[in-house]
Amino acid sequence: MRTVNEISKLTGISVRALHHYDAIGLLKPTRVTEAGYRLYDGAALKRLQNILFFRELQFPLKEIKVILDNPRFDPGEALAQQIKLLELRRKHIDELISFAREVQKGGTDIMNFDAFQKTEFDRYAEEAREKWGTTKAYAEYEQKRKGRTEEEMKTAADRMMALFAELGSLREHSPADREVQEKIEELQAWITENYYHCTDEILSGLGQMYAGDERMKHNIDQAGGEGTAEFASRAVAVYCSGRRE
């Protein structure tokens, strides 16, 4: 077993990032001691290795969790895909370097954007997502996305941010206040209608991500004001715990 500090030194991943991975369910410690120390075994290290490979390939943490939690996930096959993606990425970088040298030699008037295209890489990455990211919720989201225009998807996303703005206006209240809880219920219904069936379990996981995922936190705080993401996370926790009683 290794401590979180040992894992951090071994991998170069910060302790804060490892705590975040734990909070969103991406990498749970194998055991937590009575003193609160997180301990990781070999299986956890193998999962972390997969996480780092996917992160290097710029997969979002949410997608990585879906992929690794898929019961059909095959580490060997996934590694082969990761190698292929890394090779495509290296090829792309080599082409960019060659093009940059051409520009350097010939002056800045060279106008050719072929080197910036990542079509092959993007197509192969999408295949990996489709193969492993096949939870029921993900499949439902993909089905709804295919049946909508970009404008319709943007409208849905804008309404989601509007809901967070409304939550932000209530952040001086208790997360357990009826008005706040009604807003969480509305949020859950909106996700179900526009993205996938948002069970209490899924909503609970989303609530943790609102405060734990830096990008989500930034976007939510931008919509509702500083502290909205943390407030929404607490309100979701109250809502879901009340539903379990």
Coordinates of C-alpha atoms in Angstrom, one line a residue:
M1 CA 0.0 0.0 0.0
R2 CA 1.2 3.5 -0.8
T3 CA 0.1 6.8 0.8
V4 CA -1.3 9.7 -1.2
N5 CA 2.0 11.5 -0.8
E6 CA 4.0 8.5 -2.1
I7 CA 1.6 8.3 -5.1
S8 CA 2.1 12.0 -5.8
K9 CA 5.9 11.7 -5.7
L10 CA 5.8 8.5 -7.9
T11 CA 3.6 9.9 -10.6
G12 CA 4.0 13.7 -10.4
I13 CA 0.3 14.1 -9.8
S14 CA -0.4 16.6 -7.1
V15 CA -2.0 15.5 -3.8
R16 CA -4.8 18.0 -4.5
A17 CA -5.5 16.3 -7.8
L18 CA -5.6 12.9 -6.2
H19 CA -8.0 14.2 -3.6
H20 CA -10.1 15.5 -6.4
Y21 CA -10.0 12.2 -8.2
D22 CA -11.3 10.6 -5.0
A23 CA -14.1 13.2 -4.6
I24 CA -15.5 12.6 -8.1
G25 CA -15.1 8.8 -7.9
L26 CA -12.5 8.6 -10.6
L27 CA -9.8 7.0 -8.3
K28 CA -10.9 5.9 -4.9
P29 CA -8.3 4.9 -2.4
T30 CA -8.1 1.2 -1.6
R31 CA -8.4 1.9 2.1
V32 CA -8.7 4.9 4.4
T33 CA -7.1 4.6 7.8
E34 CA -8.7 5.6 11.1
A35 CA -6.5 8.7 11.0
G36 CA -7.9 9.6 7.5
Y37 CA -4.9 8.6 5.4
R38 CA -5.7 7.4 1.9
L39 CA -3.9 4.2 0.9
Y40 CA -3.6 2.8 -2.6
D41 CA -2.7 -0.7 -3.8
G42 CA -1.4 -2.1 -7.1
A43 CA -4.9 -2.2 -8.7
A44 CA -5.4 1.5 -7.9
L45 CA -2.0 2.3 -9.4
K46 CA -3.0 0.4 -12.6
R47 CA -6.2 2.5 -12.8
L48 CA -4.2 5.7 -12.3
Q49 CA -2.0 4.7 -15.1
N50 CA -5.0 4.4 -17.4
I51 CA -6.3 7.7 -16.2
L52 CA -2.9 9.4 -17.0
F53 CA -2.8 7.9 -20.5
F54 CA -6.3 9.2 -21.2
R55 CA -5.5 12.6 -19.7
E56 CA -2.4 12.8 -21.9
L57 CA -4.7 12.2 -24.8
Q58 CA -6.9 15.1 -23.5
F59 CA -9.9 13.1 -22.6
P60 CA -12.0 15.0 -19.9
L61 CA -12.1 13.4 -16.4
K62 CA -15.9 12.7 -16.7
E63 CA -15.3 10.7 -19.9
I64 CA -12.4 8.8 -18.4
K65 CA -14.6 7.8 -15.4
V66 CA -17.3 6.5 -17.8
I67 CA -14.7 4.5 -19.8
L68 CA -13.0 2.9 -16.8
D69 CA -16.3 2.1 -15.0
N70 CA -17.6 0.3 -18.1
P71 CA -17.9 -3.5 -17.2
R72 CA -16.7 -4.3 -20.7
F73 CA -13.5 -2.2 -20.4
D74 CA -10.5 -4.2 -21.6
P75 CA -7.2 -2.8 -20.3
G76 CA -5.2 -4.6 -23.0
E77 CA -7.3 -3.4 -25.9
A78 CA -7.6 0.1 -24.4
L79 CA -3.8 0.2 -24.2
A80 CA -3.5 -0.7 -27.9
Q81 CA -5.9 2.2 -28.7
Q82 CA -3.9 4.5 -26.5
I83 CA -0.7 3.6 -28.3
K84 CA -2.4 4.3 -31.6
L85 CA -3.7 7.6 -30.4
L86 CA -0.2 8.6 -29.1
E87 CA 1.3 7.7 -32.4
L88 CA -1.2 9.8 -34.3
R89 CA -0.5 12.7 -31.9
R90 CA 3.2 12.3 -32.4
K91 CA 2.7 12.3 -36.2
H92 CA 0.6 15.5 -35.9
I93 CA 3.2 17.2 -33.7
D94 CA 6.0 16.2 -36.2
E95 CA 3.9 17.7 -39.1
L96 CA 3.4 20.9 -37.1
I97 CA 7.2 21.2 -36.4
S98 CA 8.0 20.6 -40.1
F99 CA 5.5 23.2 -41.1
A100 CA 6.8 25.7 -38.6
R101 CA 10.3 25.3 -39.9
E102 CA 9.1 25.9 -43.5
V103 CA 7.4 29.1 -42.3
Q104 CA 10.6 30.1 -40.5
K105 CA 12.7 29.6 -43.7
G106 CA 10.2 31.0 -46.2
G107 CA 8.8 33.9 -44.1
T108 CA 5.4 34.5 -42.6
D109 CA 3.6 34.7 -45.9
I110 CA 3.1 30.9 -46.2
M111 CA -0.6 30.3 -45.8
N112 CA -1.2 26.5 -45.4
F113 CA -3.4 25.1 -42.7
D114 CA -3.2 21.4 -43.4
A115 CA -0.8 20.8 -40.6
F116 CA -3.3 22.0 -38.1
Q117 CA -5.9 19.3 -39.1
K118 CA -6.4 16.5 -36.6
T119 CA -9.1 14.6 -38.4
E120 CA -7.6 11.1 -38.1
F121 CA -6.7 11.6 -34.4
D122 CA -10.2 12.9 -33.7
R123 CA -11.9 10.1 -35.5
Y124 CA -9.9 7.4 -33.7
A125 CA -10.5 9.1 -30.3
E126 CA -14.2 9.2 -31.0
E127 CA -14.1 5.4 -31.8
A128 CA -12.5 4.9 -28.3
R129 CA -15.2 6.9 -26.7
E130 CA -18.0 5.0 -28.5
K131 CA -16.4 1.6 -27.6
W132 CA -16.0 2.2 -23.9
G133 CA -18.3 5.1 -23.0
T134 CA -21.4 3.0 -23.4
T135 CA -23.2 3.4 -20.1
K136 CA -27.0 3.7 -20.4
A137 CA -26.9 7.4 -19.6
Y138 CA -24.1 8.0 -22.1
A139 CA -26.0 6.1 -24.8
E140 CA -29.2 8.0 -24.1
Y141 CA -27.3 11.3 -24.2
E142 CA -25.8 10.4 -27.6
Q143 CA -29.2 9.5 -28.9
K144 CA -30.8 12.8 -27.9
R145 CA -27.8 14.7 -29.2
K146 CA -28.0 13.1 -32.6
G147 CA -31.6 14.1 -32.9
R148 CA -31.0 17.8 -32.2
T149 CA -29.4 20.7 -34.0
E150 CA -26.5 22.6 -32.6
E151 CA -28.8 25.5 -31.9
E152 CA -31.2 23.3 -29.9
M153 CA -28.2 21.9 -27.9
K154 CA -27.0 25.4 -27.2
T155 CA -30.5 26.4 -26.0
A156 CA -30.6 23.5 -23.6
A157 CA -27.1 24.3 -22.3
D158 CA -28.1 28.0 -21.9
R159 CA -31.2 27.0 -19.9
M160 CA -29.0 24.8 -17.7
M161 CA -26.8 27.8 -16.9
A162 CA -29.9 29.9 -16.3
L163 CA -30.9 27.4 -13.6
F164 CA -27.5 27.7 -12.0
A165 CA -27.9 31.5 -12.1
E166 CA -31.3 31.1 -10.3
L167 CA -29.6 28.9 -7.7
G168 CA -26.9 31.5 -7.3
S169 CA -29.4 34.1 -6.4
L170 CA -30.5 31.8 -3.5
R171 CA -27.1 31.1 -2.2
E172 CA -27.6 33.2 1.0
H173 CA -30.4 30.7 1.9
S174 CA -29.9 27.3 3.5
P175 CA -29.3 24.5 0.9
A176 CA -32.3 22.8 2.6
D177 CA -34.7 25.7 2.1
R178 CA -37.8 24.6 0.1
E179 CA -37.2 27.1 -2.7
V180 CA -33.6 25.9 -3.1
Q181 CA -34.7 22.2 -3.1
E182 CA -37.5 22.9 -5.7
K183 CA -34.8 24.4 -7.9
I184 CA -32.7 21.2 -7.6
E185 CA -35.8 19.2 -8.5
E186 CA -36.2 21.4 -11.5
L187 CA -32.6 20.9 -12.4
Q188 CA -32.9 17.1 -12.2
A189 CA -36.0 17.2 -14.4
W190 CA -34.3 19.4 -16.9
I191 CA -31.3 17.0 -17.2
T192 CA -33.7 14.1 -17.7
E193 CA -35.6 15.9 -20.4
N194 CA -32.7 17.2 -22.3
Y195 CA -29.8 14.8 -21.7
Y196 CA -30.4 11.5 -20.0
H197 CA -32.5 9.9 -17.3
C198 CA -31.0 11.7 -14.2
T199 CA -31.5 9.3 -11.3
D200 CA -30.8 10.4 -7.7
E201 CA -27.5 8.4 -7.9
I202 CA -26.4 10.3 -11.1
L203 CA -27.5 13.6 -9.7
S204 CA -25.5 12.9 -6.5
G205 CA -22.4 12.3 -8.6
L206 CA -23.0 15.4 -10.6
G207 CA -23.4 17.4 -7.4
Q208 CA -19.9 16.3 -6.3
M209 CA -18.5 17.3 -9.7
Y210 CA -20.1 20.7 -9.5
A211 CA -17.7 21.6 -6.7
G212 CA -14.8 19.2 -7.5
D213 CA -14.3 19.6 -11.3
E214 CA -12.5 22.9 -11.8
R215 CA -13.9 23.6 -15.2
M216 CA -17.5 22.9 -14.1
K217 CA -17.0 24.9 -11.0
H218 CA -15.7 27.9 -13.0
N219 CA -18.7 27.7 -15.4
I220 CA -21.3 27.4 -12.7
D221 CA -19.7 30.3 -10.7
Q222 CA -19.6 32.4 -13.8
A223 CA -23.3 31.8 -14.3
G224 CA -24.5 32.3 -10.7
G225 CA -21.7 34.2 -9.0
E226 CA -18.8 33.1 -6.8
G227 CA -19.7 30.2 -4.5
T228 CA -22.7 29.0 -6.6
A229 CA -21.0 25.7 -7.5
E230 CA -20.3 24.9 -3.9
F231 CA -23.8 25.9 -2.9
A232 CA -25.4 23.8 -5.7
S233 CA -23.3 20.8 -4.6
R234 CA -24.5 21.1 -1.0
A235 CA -28.1 21.5 -2.1
V236 CA -27.9 18.4 -4.3
A237 CA -26.5 16.5 -1.4
V238 CA -29.4 17.5 0.8
Y239 CA -31.9 16.7 -1.9
C240 CA -30.5 13.2 -2.6
S241 CA -30.1 12.3 1.1
G242 CA -33.7 13.4 1.8
R243 CA -34.9 11.2 -1.1
R244 CA -33.1 8.2 0.5
E245 CA -34.8 8.6 3.8

